[in-house]
Coordinates of C-alpha atoms and ligand atoms in Angstrom, one line a residue:
X1 CA -19.7 -20.6 106.8
X2 CA -16.0 -21.6 105.9
X3 CA -15.9 -24.5 103.5
X4 CA -13.1 -27.2 103.8
X5 CA -11.8 -29.7 101.2
X6 CA -13.4 -33.0 101.0
X7 CA -14.3 -35.7 98.5
X8 CA -17.9 -35.4 97.0
X9 CA -20.9 -37.5 97.8
X10 CA -22.6 -39.3 95.0
X11 CA -25.4 -40.5 97.2
X12 CA -27.9 -38.2 95.4
X13 CA -27.4 -40.6 92.5
X14 CA -26.7 -44.0 94.1
X15 CA -25.4 -45.2 97.4
X16 CA -23.0 -47.6 95.5
X17 CA -22.7 -49.3 92.2
X18 CA -23.8 -52.7 93.6
X19 CA -26.7 -51.2 95.6
X20 CA -30.4 -52.5 95.3
X21 CA -31.2 -48.9 94.1
X22 CA -28.8 -49.4 91.2
X23 CA -30.5 -52.7 90.2
X24 CA -33.9 -51.1 90.5
X25 CA -33.0 -48.3 88.1
X26 CA -31.6 -50.7 85.6
X27 CA -34.8 -52.7 85.8
X28 CA -36.9 -49.6 85.4
X29 CA -34.7 -48.6 82.5
X30 CA -35.2 -51.9 80.8
X31 CA -39.0 -51.8 81.3
X32 CA -39.1 -48.3 79.8
X33 CA -37.2 -49.4 76.8
X34 CA -39.5 -52.2 76.1
X35 CA -42.4 -49.8 76.4
X36 CA -40.7 -47.4 74.0
X37 CA -40.1 -50.1 71.5
X38 CA -43.8 -50.8 71.3
X39 CA -44.2 -47.1 70.3
X40 CA -42.7 -47.9 66.8
X41 CA -46.0 -49.4 65.7
X42 CA -47.9 -46.1 66.4
X43 CA -45.5 -43.8 64.7
X44 CA -47.2 -42.2 61.7
X45 CA -47.5 -38.8 60.0
X46 CA -51.1 -38.6 61.3
X47 CA -50.5 -39.7 64.8
X48 CA -52.3 -37.7 67.6
X49 CA -50.2 -35.0 69.2
X50 CA -50.9 -36.5 72.6
X51 CA -49.4 -39.9 71.6
X52 CA -46.4 -38.2 70.0
X53 CA -45.7 -36.1 73.2
X54 CA -46.1 -39.2 75.3
X55 CA -43.5 -41.0 73.2
X56 CA -41.0 -38.1 73.6
X57 CA -41.6 -38.0 77.4
X58 CA -40.9 -41.6 77.6
X59 CA -37.7 -41.3 75.6
X60 CA -36.7 -38.4 77.9
X61 CA -37.4 -40.4 80.9
X62 CA -35.2 -43.2 79.5
X63 CA -32.4 -40.7 78.9
X64 CA -32.6 -39.4 82.4
X65 CA -32.3 -42.9 83.9
X66 CA -29.4 -43.7 81.5
X67 CA -27.6 -40.4 82.5
X68 CA -27.9 -41.2 86.1
X69 CA -26.2 -44.5 85.8
X70 CA -23.7 -43.5 83.1
X71 CA -22.6 -40.3 85.1
X72 CA -22.5 -42.3 88.3
X73 CA -20.1 -44.6 86.7
X74 CA -18.1 -41.9 85.2
X75 CA -17.9 -39.7 88.4
X76 CA -16.9 -42.8 90.5
X77 CA -14.2 -43.5 88.0
X78 CA -12.9 -39.9 88.1
X79 CA -12.8 -40.0 91.9
X80 CA -10.6 -43.1 91.7
X81 CA -9.4 -44.2 88.3
X82 CA -7.3 -47.2 89.8
X83 CA -10.4 -49.0 91.3
X84 CA -10.8 -52.1 89.3
X85 CA -14.3 -52.7 90.4
X86 CA -15.4 -49.3 89.2
X87 CA -13.5 -49.9 86.0
X88 CA -15.3 -53.1 85.2
X89 CA -18.6 -51.5 86.2
X90 CA -18.0 -48.5 83.9
X91 CA -17.2 -50.8 80.8
X92 CA -20.3 -52.8 81.5
X93 CA -22.5 -49.6 81.7
X94 CA -21.0 -48.3 78.4
X95 CA -21.9 -51.5 76.5
X96 CA -25.4 -51.6 78.0
X97 CA -25.9 -48.0 77.0
X98 CA -24.9 -48.7 73.5
X99 CA -27.5 -51.4 73.4
X100 CA -30.2 -49.0 74.6
X101 CA -29.1 -46.4 72.1
X102 CA -29.6 -48.9 69.2
X103 CA -33.0 -50.1 70.5
X104 CA -34.3 -46.6 70.5
X105 CA -32.6 -45.3 67.4
X106 CA -35.7 -46.0 65.2
X107 CA -37.4 -42.8 66.6
X108 CA -34.9 -40.4 65.3
X109 CA -34.7 -42.1 61.9
X110 CA -38.5 -42.0 61.6
X111 CA -38.5 -38.3 62.7
X112 CA -35.9 -37.2 60.2
X113 CA -37.7 -38.9 57.3
X114 CA -41.1 -37.3 58.2
X115 CA -42.7 -34.9 55.6
X116 CA -42.5 -31.2 56.5
X117 CA -46.1 -30.5 57.0
X118 CA -46.6 -33.5 59.4
X119 CA -43.5 -32.6 61.3
X120 CA -44.5 -29.0 61.7
X121 CA -47.9 -30.0 63.1
X122 CA -46.2 -32.1 65.8
X123 CA -43.5 -29.6 66.5
X124 CA -45.9 -26.8 66.8
X125 CA -47.4 -28.6 69.9
X126 CA -44.2 -29.9 71.4
X127 CA -43.4 -27.0 73.7
X128 CA -39.8 -27.1 75.2
X129 CA -38.9 -30.0 72.9
X130 CA -39.3 -28.0 69.8
X131 CA -35.7 -27.0 69.0
X132 CA -34.4 -30.4 69.8
X133 CA -36.9 -31.8 67.3
X134 CA -36.2 -29.1 64.8
X135 CA -32.4 -29.6 65.0
X136 CA -32.6 -33.3 64.3
X137 CA -34.4 -32.4 61.1
X138 CA -31.6 -30.0 59.9
X139 CA -29.9 -33.1 58.7
X140 CA -32.7 -34.3 56.5
X141 CA -31.4 -32.9 53.2
X142 CA -28.1 -34.6 53.9
X143 CA -29.5 -38.0 55.1
X144 CA -29.2 -40.9 52.7
X145 CA -31.5 -44.0 52.4
X146 CA -31.6 -46.4 55.4
X147 CA -29.5 -49.1 53.6
X148 CA -26.9 -46.4 52.6
X149 CA -26.7 -45.1 56.1
X150 CA -26.3 -48.6 57.6
X151 CA -23.4 -49.3 55.2
X152 CA -21.7 -46.0 56.0
X153 CA -22.0 -46.9 59.8
X154 CA -20.7 -50.3 59.4
X155 CA -17.8 -49.4 57.1
X156 CA -16.8 -46.4 59.3
X157 CA -16.0 -48.7 62.2
X158 CA -13.3 -50.2 60.0
X159 CA -12.7 -47.1 57.9
X160 CA -12.4 -43.6 59.3
X161 CA -13.0 -44.7 62.9
X162 CA -10.3 -47.4 62.6
X163 CA -7.8 -44.8 61.2
X164 CA -8.6 -42.4 64.1
X165 CA -8.1 -45.4 66.5
X166 CA -4.7 -46.2 64.9
X167 CA -3.7 -42.6 65.2
X168 CA -4.5 -42.7 68.8
X169 CA -2.9 -46.0 69.6
X170 CA 0.3 -44.9 67.7
X171 CA 0.7 -41.5 69.3
X172 CA -0.4 -42.5 72.8
X173 CA 2.5 -44.9 72.8
X174 CA 5.0 -42.2 72.2
X175 CA 7.7 -41.7 74.8
X176 CA 9.8 -38.5 75.2
X177 CA 13.2 -38.1 76.7
X178 CA 14.3 -34.9 78.5
X179 CA 17.3 -34.1 80.6
X180 CA 16.1 -32.4 83.8
X181 CA 18.6 -31.5 86.5
X182 CA 21.3 -33.7 84.9
X183 CA 19.0 -36.7 84.8
X184 CA 17.4 -38.2 81.6
X185 CA 13.7 -38.6 82.2
X186 CA 11.3 -40.8 80.2
X187 CA 8.0 -39.0 79.9
X188 CA 4.5 -39.2 78.4
X189 CA 3.5 -36.1 76.3
X190 CA 1.4 -34.8 79.2
X191 CA 4.5 -35.1 81.5
X192 CA 6.7 -33.4 78.8
X193 CA 4.4 -30.5 78.2
X194 CA 4.7 -29.4 81.8
X195 CA 8.2 -28.2 80.9
X196 CA 7.1 -25.8 78.2
X197 CA 5.8 -23.8 81.3
X198 CA 9.2 -23.9 83.0
X199 CA 11.2 -21.0 84.2
X200 CA 14.2 -22.3 82.4
X201 CA 14.4 -21.1 78.8
X202 CA 16.7 -24.1 77.7
X203 CA 14.3 -26.6 79.1
X204 CA 11.3 -25.0 77.3
X205 CA 13.2 -25.3 74.0
X206 CA 14.3 -28.8 74.7
X207 CA 10.8 -30.0 75.6
X208 CA 9.4 -28.7 72.3
X209 CA 12.3 -30.1 70.2
X210 CA 11.9 -33.4 71.8
X211 CA 8.1 -33.4 71.1
X212 CA 8.5 -32.7 67.4
X213 CA 11.6 -35.0 67.1
X214 CA 9.3 -37.8 68.1
X215 CA 6.4 -36.8 66.0
X216 CA 8.5 -36.2 62.9
X217 CA 9.8 -39.7 63.0
X218 CA 6.3 -40.9 62.2
X219 CA 5.4 -37.7 60.4
X220 CA 4.9 -39.2 57.0
X221 CA 2.5 -42.0 58.3
X222 CA 0.7 -39.6 60.6
X223 CA 0.2 -37.2 57.6
X224 CA -0.9 -40.1 55.4
X225 CA -3.6 -40.9 58.0
X226 CA -4.7 -37.3 57.9
X227 CA -4.9 -37.4 54.1
X228 CA -7.1 -40.5 54.3
X229 CA -9.5 -38.9 56.8
X230 CA -9.7 -35.7 54.8
X231 CA -10.5 -37.7 51.6
X232 CA -13.1 -39.7 53.5
X233 CA -14.7 -36.5 54.7
X234 CA -14.9 -35.1 51.2
X235 CA -16.2 -38.3 49.7
X236 CA -18.9 -38.8 52.2
X237 CA -20.0 -35.3 53.0
X238 CA -19.5 -33.4 49.8
X239 CA -19.9 -36.0 47.2
X240 CA -22.7 -38.1 48.8
X241 CA -24.3 -35.8 51.3
X242 CA -24.1 -32.7 49.1
X243 CA -22.6 -30.4 51.7
X244 CA -21.4 -27.2 50.0
X245 CA -17.9 -27.3 51.5
X246 CA -16.0 -29.2 54.2
X247 CA -16.6 -26.6 57.0
X248 CA -20.4 -26.6 56.4
X249 CA -20.7 -30.0 57.9
X250 CA -19.5 -28.8 61.3
X251 CA -21.4 -25.6 61.0
X252 CA -24.6 -27.4 60.6
X253 CA -23.9 -29.6 63.6
X254 CA -23.2 -26.5 65.7
X255 CA -26.2 -24.7 64.1
X256 CA -24.0 -21.7 63.3
X257 CA -24.5 -20.1 59.8
X258 CA -21.6 -20.4 57.4
X259 CA -21.3 -16.7 57.0
X260 CA -20.9 -16.3 60.8
X261 CA -18.0 -18.6 61.0
X262 CA -16.3 -16.9 57.9
X263 CA -16.8 -13.5 59.7
X264 CA -15.4 -14.8 63.0
X265 CA -12.4 -16.3 61.3
X266 CA -11.9 -13.2 59.2
X267 CA -11.9 -11.0 62.3
X268 CA -9.1 -13.2 63.8
X269 CA -7.1 -12.7 60.8
X270 CA -7.5 -8.9 61.1
X271 CA -6.3 -9.0 64.7
X272 CA -3.0 -10.9 64.4
X273 CA -1.3 -7.8 65.7
X274 CA -3.0 -8.0 69.1
X275 CA -1.2 -11.1 70.1
X276 CA 2.0 -10.1 68.3
X277 CA 2.1 -7.1 70.6
X278 CA 1.5 -9.3 73.7
X279 CA 4.4 -11.5 72.6
X280 CA 6.7 -8.5 72.2
X281 CA 5.7 -7.5 75.7
X282 CA 6.4 -11.0 77.0
X283 CA 9.9 -11.0 75.5
X284 CA 10.4 -7.7 77.3
X285 CA 9.4 -9.3 80.6
X286 CA 11.6 -12.3 80.0
X287 CA 14.6 -10.2 79.1
X288 CA 14.7 -11.4 75.6
X289 CA 15.3 -9.5 72.4
X290 CA 12.6 -11.6 70.5
X291 CA 10.4 -14.2 71.8
X292 CA 10.9 -17.9 70.5
X293 CA 7.9 -20.1 69.8
X294 CA 9.3 -22.1 72.8
X295 CA 8.5 -19.3 75.2
X296 CA 4.8 -18.7 74.3
X297 CA 3.6 -20.2 77.7
X298 CA 6.7 -19.2 79.7
X299 CA 5.8 -17.9 83.2
X300 CA 6.9 -14.3 83.5
X301 CA 6.2 -13.7 87.3
X302 CA 7.2 -15.8 90.3
X303 CA 4.4 -15.9 92.8
X304 CA 4.5 -17.8 96.0
X305 CA 1.0 -16.7 97.0
X306 CA -1.3 -19.5 98.3
X307 CA -4.9 -19.3 99.2
X308 CA -6.6 -21.5 101.8
X309 CA -9.6 -23.4 100.3
X310 CA -12.0 -21.4 102.5
X311 CA -10.5 -18.2 101.4
X312 CA -10.8 -19.3 97.7
X313 CA -14.5 -20.2 98.1
X314 CA -15.1 -16.8 99.8
X315 CA -13.5 -14.8 97.0
X316 CA -15.4 -16.7 94.3
X317 CA -18.8 -16.4 96.1
X318 CA -18.0 -12.7 96.8
X319 CA -17.2 -12.1 93.1
X320 CA -20.4 -13.9 92.0
X321 CA -22.5 -12.1 94.7
X322 CA -21.3 -8.7 93.5
X323 CA -22.6 -9.4 90.1
X324 CA -25.8 -11.2 91.0
X325 CA -26.8 -12.8 94.3
X326 CA -28.7 -15.6 92.6
X327 CA -25.5 -16.8 90.8
X328 CA -23.7 -16.9 94.2
X329 CA -26.5 -18.9 95.8
X330 CA -26.5 -21.5 92.8
X331 CA -22.7 -21.9 93.1
X332 CA -23.0 -22.3 96.9
X333 CA -25.5 -25.1 96.5
X334 CA -22.8 -27.3 94.8
X335 CA -20.7 -27.2 98.0
X336 CA -23.7 -27.2 100.4
X337 CA -24.9 -30.5 98.9
X338 CA -21.5 -31.9 99.0
X339 CA -21.2 -32.2 95.2
X340 CA -17.6 -30.7 94.9
X341 CA -14.5 -32.9 95.0
X342 CA -11.6 -30.6 95.5
X343 CA -8.9 -32.7 97.2
X344 CA -5.8 -33.9 95.4
X345 CA -5.6 -37.6 95.9
X346 CA -3.7 -40.4 94.4
X347 CA -5.8 -42.1 91.6
X348 CA -8.1 -39.2 91.2
X349 CA -8.3 -37.9 87.7
X350 CA -6.3 -34.7 86.9
X351 CA -7.7 -31.5 85.7
X352 CA -11.2 -30.1 86.3
X353 CA -14.8 -30.5 85.0
X354 CA -18.5 -30.0 85.8
X355 CA -20.9 -32.8 85.2
X356 CA -24.6 -31.6 84.8
X357 CA -26.3 -34.9 85.1
X358 CA -30.0 -33.9 84.7
X359 CA -32.0 -30.6 85.1
X360 CA -33.4 -31.8 88.5
X361 CA -30.1 -32.7 90.2
X362 CA -27.4 -30.1 91.3
X363 CA -24.3 -30.6 89.1
X364 CA -21.0 -32.3 90.4
X365 CA -17.8 -30.3 90.1
X366 CA -14.3 -31.8 90.2
X367 CA -11.1 -29.7 90.7
X368 CA -7.6 -30.5 92.1
X369 CA -7.2 -27.6 94.4
X370 CA -3.7 -26.7 95.5
X371 CA -4.0 -23.0 96.5
X372 CA -2.3 -21.2 93.6
X373 CA -4.1 -18.2 92.0
X374 CA -4.6 -20.4 89.0
X375 CA -6.6 -22.9 91.1
X376 CA -8.8 -20.2 92.4
X377 CA -9.7 -19.1 88.8
X378 CA -10.4 -22.8 87.9
X379 CA -12.7 -23.2 90.8
X380 CA -14.6 -20.0 89.6
X381 CA -14.6 -21.5 86.0
X382 CA -16.1 -24.9 87.0
X383 CA -18.7 -23.3 89.4
X384 CA -19.7 -21.0 86.5
X385 CA -20.6 -24.2 84.5
X386 CA -22.6 -25.4 87.5
X387 CA -24.5 -22.2 87.6
X388 CA -25.2 -22.2 83.9
X389 CA -26.9 -25.6 84.0
X390 CA -29.0 -24.7 87.2
X391 CA -30.2 -21.6 85.4
X392 CA -31.4 -23.9 82.7
X393 CA -33.1 -26.4 85.0
X394 CA -36.6 -25.8 83.9
X395 CA -35.9 -27.4 80.5
X396 CA -35.9 -31.0 79.5
X397 CA -33.0 -33.3 79.5
X398 CA -32.7 -32.8 75.7
X399 CA -32.8 -29.0 75.9
X400 CA -31.0 -27.9 79.1
X401 CA -27.4 -28.5 77.9
X402 CA -26.1 -25.5 76.1
X403 CA -24.9 -26.1 72.6
X404 CA -21.1 -26.3 72.1
X405 CA -20.4 -22.7 70.9
X406 CA -22.2 -21.4 74.0
X407 CA -21.0 -23.9 76.5
X408 CA -18.2 -21.9 78.0
X409 CA -20.1 -18.7 78.5
X410 CA -20.9 -18.8 82.3
X411 CA -17.6 -20.5 83.1
X412 CA -15.3 -17.9 81.4
X413 CA -17.6 -15.1 82.5
X414 CA -17.3 -16.3 86.1
X415 CA -13.6 -16.5 85.9
X416 CA -13.5 -13.0 84.7
X417 CA -15.7 -11.8 87.5
X418 CA -13.2 -13.3 89.9
X419 CA -10.2 -11.9 88.2
X420 CA -11.8 -8.4 88.2
X421 CA -12.5 -8.7 91.9
X422 CA -8.9 -9.9 92.6
X423 CA -7.4 -7.1 90.5
X424 CA -9.3 -4.7 92.6
X425 CA -8.6 -6.2 96.0
X426 CA -5.4 -8.2 96.0
X427 CA -2.5 -6.1 97.3
X428 CA 0.2 -8.6 96.2
X429 CA 1.4 -7.3 92.8
X430 CA 2.8 -10.7 91.7
X431 CA -0.7 -12.1 92.0
X432 CA -2.2 -9.5 90.0
X433 CA 0.4 -9.8 87.3
X434 CA 0.1 -13.6 87.2
X435 CA -3.7 -13.4 86.7
X436 CA -3.5 -10.8 84.0
X437 CA -0.8 -12.8 82.0
X438 CA -2.9 -16.0 82.6
X439 CA -6.0 -14.2 81.1
X440 CA -4.0 -13.3 77.9
X441 CA -2.2 -16.6 77.7
X442 CA -5.6 -18.3 77.8
X443 CA -7.0 -16.0 75.3
X444 CA -4.2 -16.7 72.9
X445 CA -4.5 -20.5 73.3
X446 CA -8.4 -20.4 73.0
X447 CA -9.0 -17.8 70.5
X448 CA -6.1 -17.2 68.0
X449 CA -4.5 -20.7 68.2
X450 CA -7.7 -22.5 67.5
X451 CA -8.7 -20.1 64.8
X452 CA -5.5 -20.7 63.0
X453 CA -6.0 -24.5 63.3
X454 CA -9.3 -24.1 61.6
X455 CA -7.9 -21.9 58.9
X456 CA -5.1 -24.5 58.3
X457 CA -7.8 -27.3 58.3
X458 CA -9.7 -25.4 55.6
X459 CA -6.5 -25.0 53.5
X460 CA -5.4 -28.6 54.0
X461 CA -8.8 -30.0 53.0
X462 CA -8.5 -28.1 49.7
X463 CA -4.8 -29.1 49.2
X464 CA -5.4 -32.8 49.9
X465 CA -8.2 -32.7 47.3
X466 CA -5.7 -31.4 44.9
X467 CA -3.2 -34.1 45.6
X468 CA -0.8 -32.4 48.1
X469 CA 1.9 -34.5 49.6
X470 CA 2.6 -34.6 53.4
X471 CA 5.6 -32.4 53.0
X472 CA 3.6 -29.8 51.2
X473 CA 1.0 -29.8 54.0
X474 CA 3.8 -29.4 56.5
X475 CA 5.1 -26.5 54.5
X476 CA 1.7 -24.8 54.5
X477 CA 1.5 -25.3 58.1
X478 CA 4.9 -23.6 58.9
X479 CA 3.7 -20.7 56.6
X480 CA 0.6 -20.3 58.6
X481 CA 2.7 -20.1 61.9
X482 CA 5.1 -17.6 60.4
X483 CA 2.3 -15.4 59.2
X484 CA 0.4 -15.7 62.4
X485 CA 3.4 -14.6 64.6
X486 CA 5.0 -12.1 62.1
X487 CA 8.2 -10.6 63.5
X488 CA 7.1 -11.0 67.0
X489 CA 8.1 -14.6 67.4
X490 CA 10.9 -16.7 66.0
X491 CA 9.4 -20.1 64.9
X492 CA 11.8 -23.1 64.7
X493 CA 11.6 -25.3 61.7
X494 CA 10.5 -28.3 63.7
X495 CA 7.2 -26.7 64.2
X496 CA 6.2 -27.8 60.7
X497 CA 5.2 -31.1 62.4
X498 CA 2.9 -29.6 65.0
X499 CA -0.3 -30.3 62.9
X500 CA 0.3 -34.0 63.0
X501 CA 0.2 -33.7 66.8
X502 CA -3.3 -32.1 67.1
X503 CA -5.8 -35.0 67.7
X504 CA -8.9 -32.7 67.2
X505 CA -8.2 -32.2 63.4
X506 CA -8.1 -35.9 63.0
X507 CA -11.1 -37.1 65.1
X508 CA -13.5 -34.1 64.8
X509 CA -12.6 -31.8 61.8
X510 CA -13.2 -28.1 62.4
X511 CA -14.2 -28.7 66.0
X512 CA -11.6 -26.1 67.1
X513 CA -13.4 -23.0 66.0
X514 CA -16.1 -23.5 68.7
X515 CA -13.4 -22.6 71.1
X516 CA -12.7 -19.3 69.3
X517 CA -16.3 -18.6 69.1
X518 CA -17.1 -19.3 72.8
X519 CA -14.2 -17.2 74.1
X520 CA -14.6 -14.2 71.9
X521 CA -18.3 -14.3 72.6
X522 CA -17.7 -14.1 76.5
X523 CA -15.1 -11.3 76.1
X524 CA -17.4 -9.3 74.0
X525 CA -20.4 -9.9 76.4
X526 CA -18.1 -8.8 79.3
X527 CA -17.3 -5.6 77.5
X528 CA -21.0 -5.0 77.1
X529 CA -21.4 -5.5 80.8
X530 CA -18.7 -3.1 81.6
X531 CA -20.4 -0.5 79.4
X532 CA -24.0 -1.1 80.5
X533 CA -23.8 -2.3 84.1
X534 CA -27.1 -3.3 85.6
X535 CA -29.0 -3.1 82.3
X536 CA -26.9 -6.0 81.0
X537 CA -27.7 -8.4 83.7
X538 CA -31.3 -9.6 82.9
X539 CA -30.2 -10.2 79.3
X540 CA -27.2 -12.3 80.4
X541 CA -29.3 -14.3 82.9
X542 CA -31.9 -15.0 80.3
X543 CA -29.1 -16.1 77.8
X544 CA -27.9 -18.7 80.4
X545 CA -31.4 -19.7 81.3
X546 CA -32.2 -20.7 77.7
X547 CA -29.7 -23.6 78.0
X548 CA -30.0 -25.4 74.7
X549 CA -33.6 -24.8 74.1
X550 CA -33.2 -22.6 71.2
X551 CA -30.6 -22.1 68.4
X552 CA -27.4 -20.3 69.3
X553 CA -28.5 -17.5 66.9
X554 CA -31.9 -17.0 68.6
X555 CA -30.4 -17.1 72.0
X556 CA -27.8 -14.6 71.2
X557 CA -30.2 -12.3 69.2
X558 CA -32.6 -12.3 72.1
X559 CA -29.7 -11.1 74.2
X560 CA -29.1 -8.3 71.8
X561 CA -26.2 -10.0 70.0
X562 CA -25.8 -10.0 66.3
X563 CA -23.4 -12.8 65.5
X564 CA -23.2 -11.9 61.9
X565 CA -21.8 -8.7 62.7
X566 CA -17.8 -8.3 62.6
X567 CA -17.9 -5.5 65.2
X568 CA -19.3 -7.9 67.8
X569 CA -16.4 -10.2 67.4
X570 CA -14.0 -7.2 67.4
X571 CA -15.3 -6.3 70.8
X572 CA -13.7 -9.4 72.2
X573 CA -10.4 -8.5 70.7
X574 CA -10.8 -5.0 72.2
X575 CA -11.0 -6.6 75.7
X576 CA -7.8 -8.5 75.0
X577 CA -6.1 -5.4 73.9
X578 CA -7.2 -3.6 77.0
X579 CA -5.6 -6.4 79.1
X580 CA -2.4 -6.0 77.2
X581 CA -2.5 -2.4 77.6
X582 CA -3.0 -2.8 81.4
X583 CA 0.1 -5.1 81.5
X584 CA 2.2 -2.6 79.5
X585 CA 1.7 0.0 82.2
X586 CA 3.2 -2.3 84.8
X587 CA 7.0 -2.0 85.4
X588 CA 8.8 -5.1 84.7
X589 CA 9.6 -7.1 87.8
X590 CA 13.0 -8.9 87.8
Ligands
ZN601 ZN1 -15.1 -25.0 80.8

């Protein structure tokens, strides 16, 4: 069958936001929440296992209904962001969901406070819920008394959360001016960043210079906001909650041991030369003596190649089929059930995502397909996500979503299957080159760039604690960049302000290393697949099928991966080096 582009159908969730079905689910949700509130009285360390499991089942059922409604609202909004009725519906859903979260909060507080022996008795009988229950309790040693927790919650809304909101408000207002084809354009950051991928070297430089000109104007205040957030992080998490260091807070949330993260970041430091070599190659392709920081994402090959949508789906399914027919079938199901929105339309959200609403519903996938080789890769990526959650469908709503460090496994792996297939079958050299460069560009942006942000964050948290000024932080950031790029890339002085333009380090400290973790993991797994062939596949499929039902460490060790081992992470860099070596053998196209 040949697939064609169409909007998706959300009818497997609801016919419409004002349908009787929607009202019925809201009513059912409310009844179940009332029923759950009554559970509060029966919670005790001695409670019978059956009653405990019944309570969790009820909470899970509540979460399923809530997900259906919230995801329907978000998916409707994504399909048409300009529809005011949907906008109003979405805000209404958000506030009703916050109320439900508060009404059911008592359970997790009780659970975390429970004595070890009682918790162990209940967990032992909880089957698939076990890891979800266990994970909540990891925070027990760092949890304060109920009145203290309440004070922190309340003060955070006007404290650290308010600082993050101010940061967002201030920076989202920024406008940038760039001369394009003799005309001065007023642009948002998103619009400006398109030009760092321009074919014109002067335009790439001008775009970055304008970006940091604007950020530097408010650099002192943005830096002060960062210092405030870092002090708050230290006061709360180290002084009051007794975490050993600033990074350990995030590691516990990810359930990744501290030594693993240190090993991972150390291996990145040992492999700076891998990307330096790539940037030297890129300079060569661009006809430059030495690459400038402005040229990191410069396109090197002009390709006009376009793929019809039906061709693209065939290529993705062929690539998946070749690896494992089951994977191709699960990907096809998304299209067969009309859960893919691939069109480009006015008002539709940009970019791409996959929404896994619940284990018993086929996920929805959104892309903006325009026929470029990149678009085919994105399709493979998002369908890979959809395959991952369907493989984990036997788990509960609480345990089928994979944890953050493992979330990009099937998607990136799917993309690599497609690229391999295209490299083997595509006769157009410009397409093959575009895909290879894209792979290494992405690997840089996801692996090394994010690792360096995490290393800078670690340094910055120390420096702020010792009273460093904003200028000293900027100096440390510039030193980090110059060390990272070595002689391979010339870094302009304005890049000292880059750190104040990275929202992640403000709103979710140390989040970024999960990207490094995920991408290197997949590269390394891919290398194992290349080495072992068929023998690798069952291990890989069971890794995906585990979803989020076990700790990342357990899931990976079951798949034969020791994440404490530096050589495992080095395997990921070896794949990147292999890609670069492949590129080095190709004659430069002018
Ligand atoms: Zn993804």
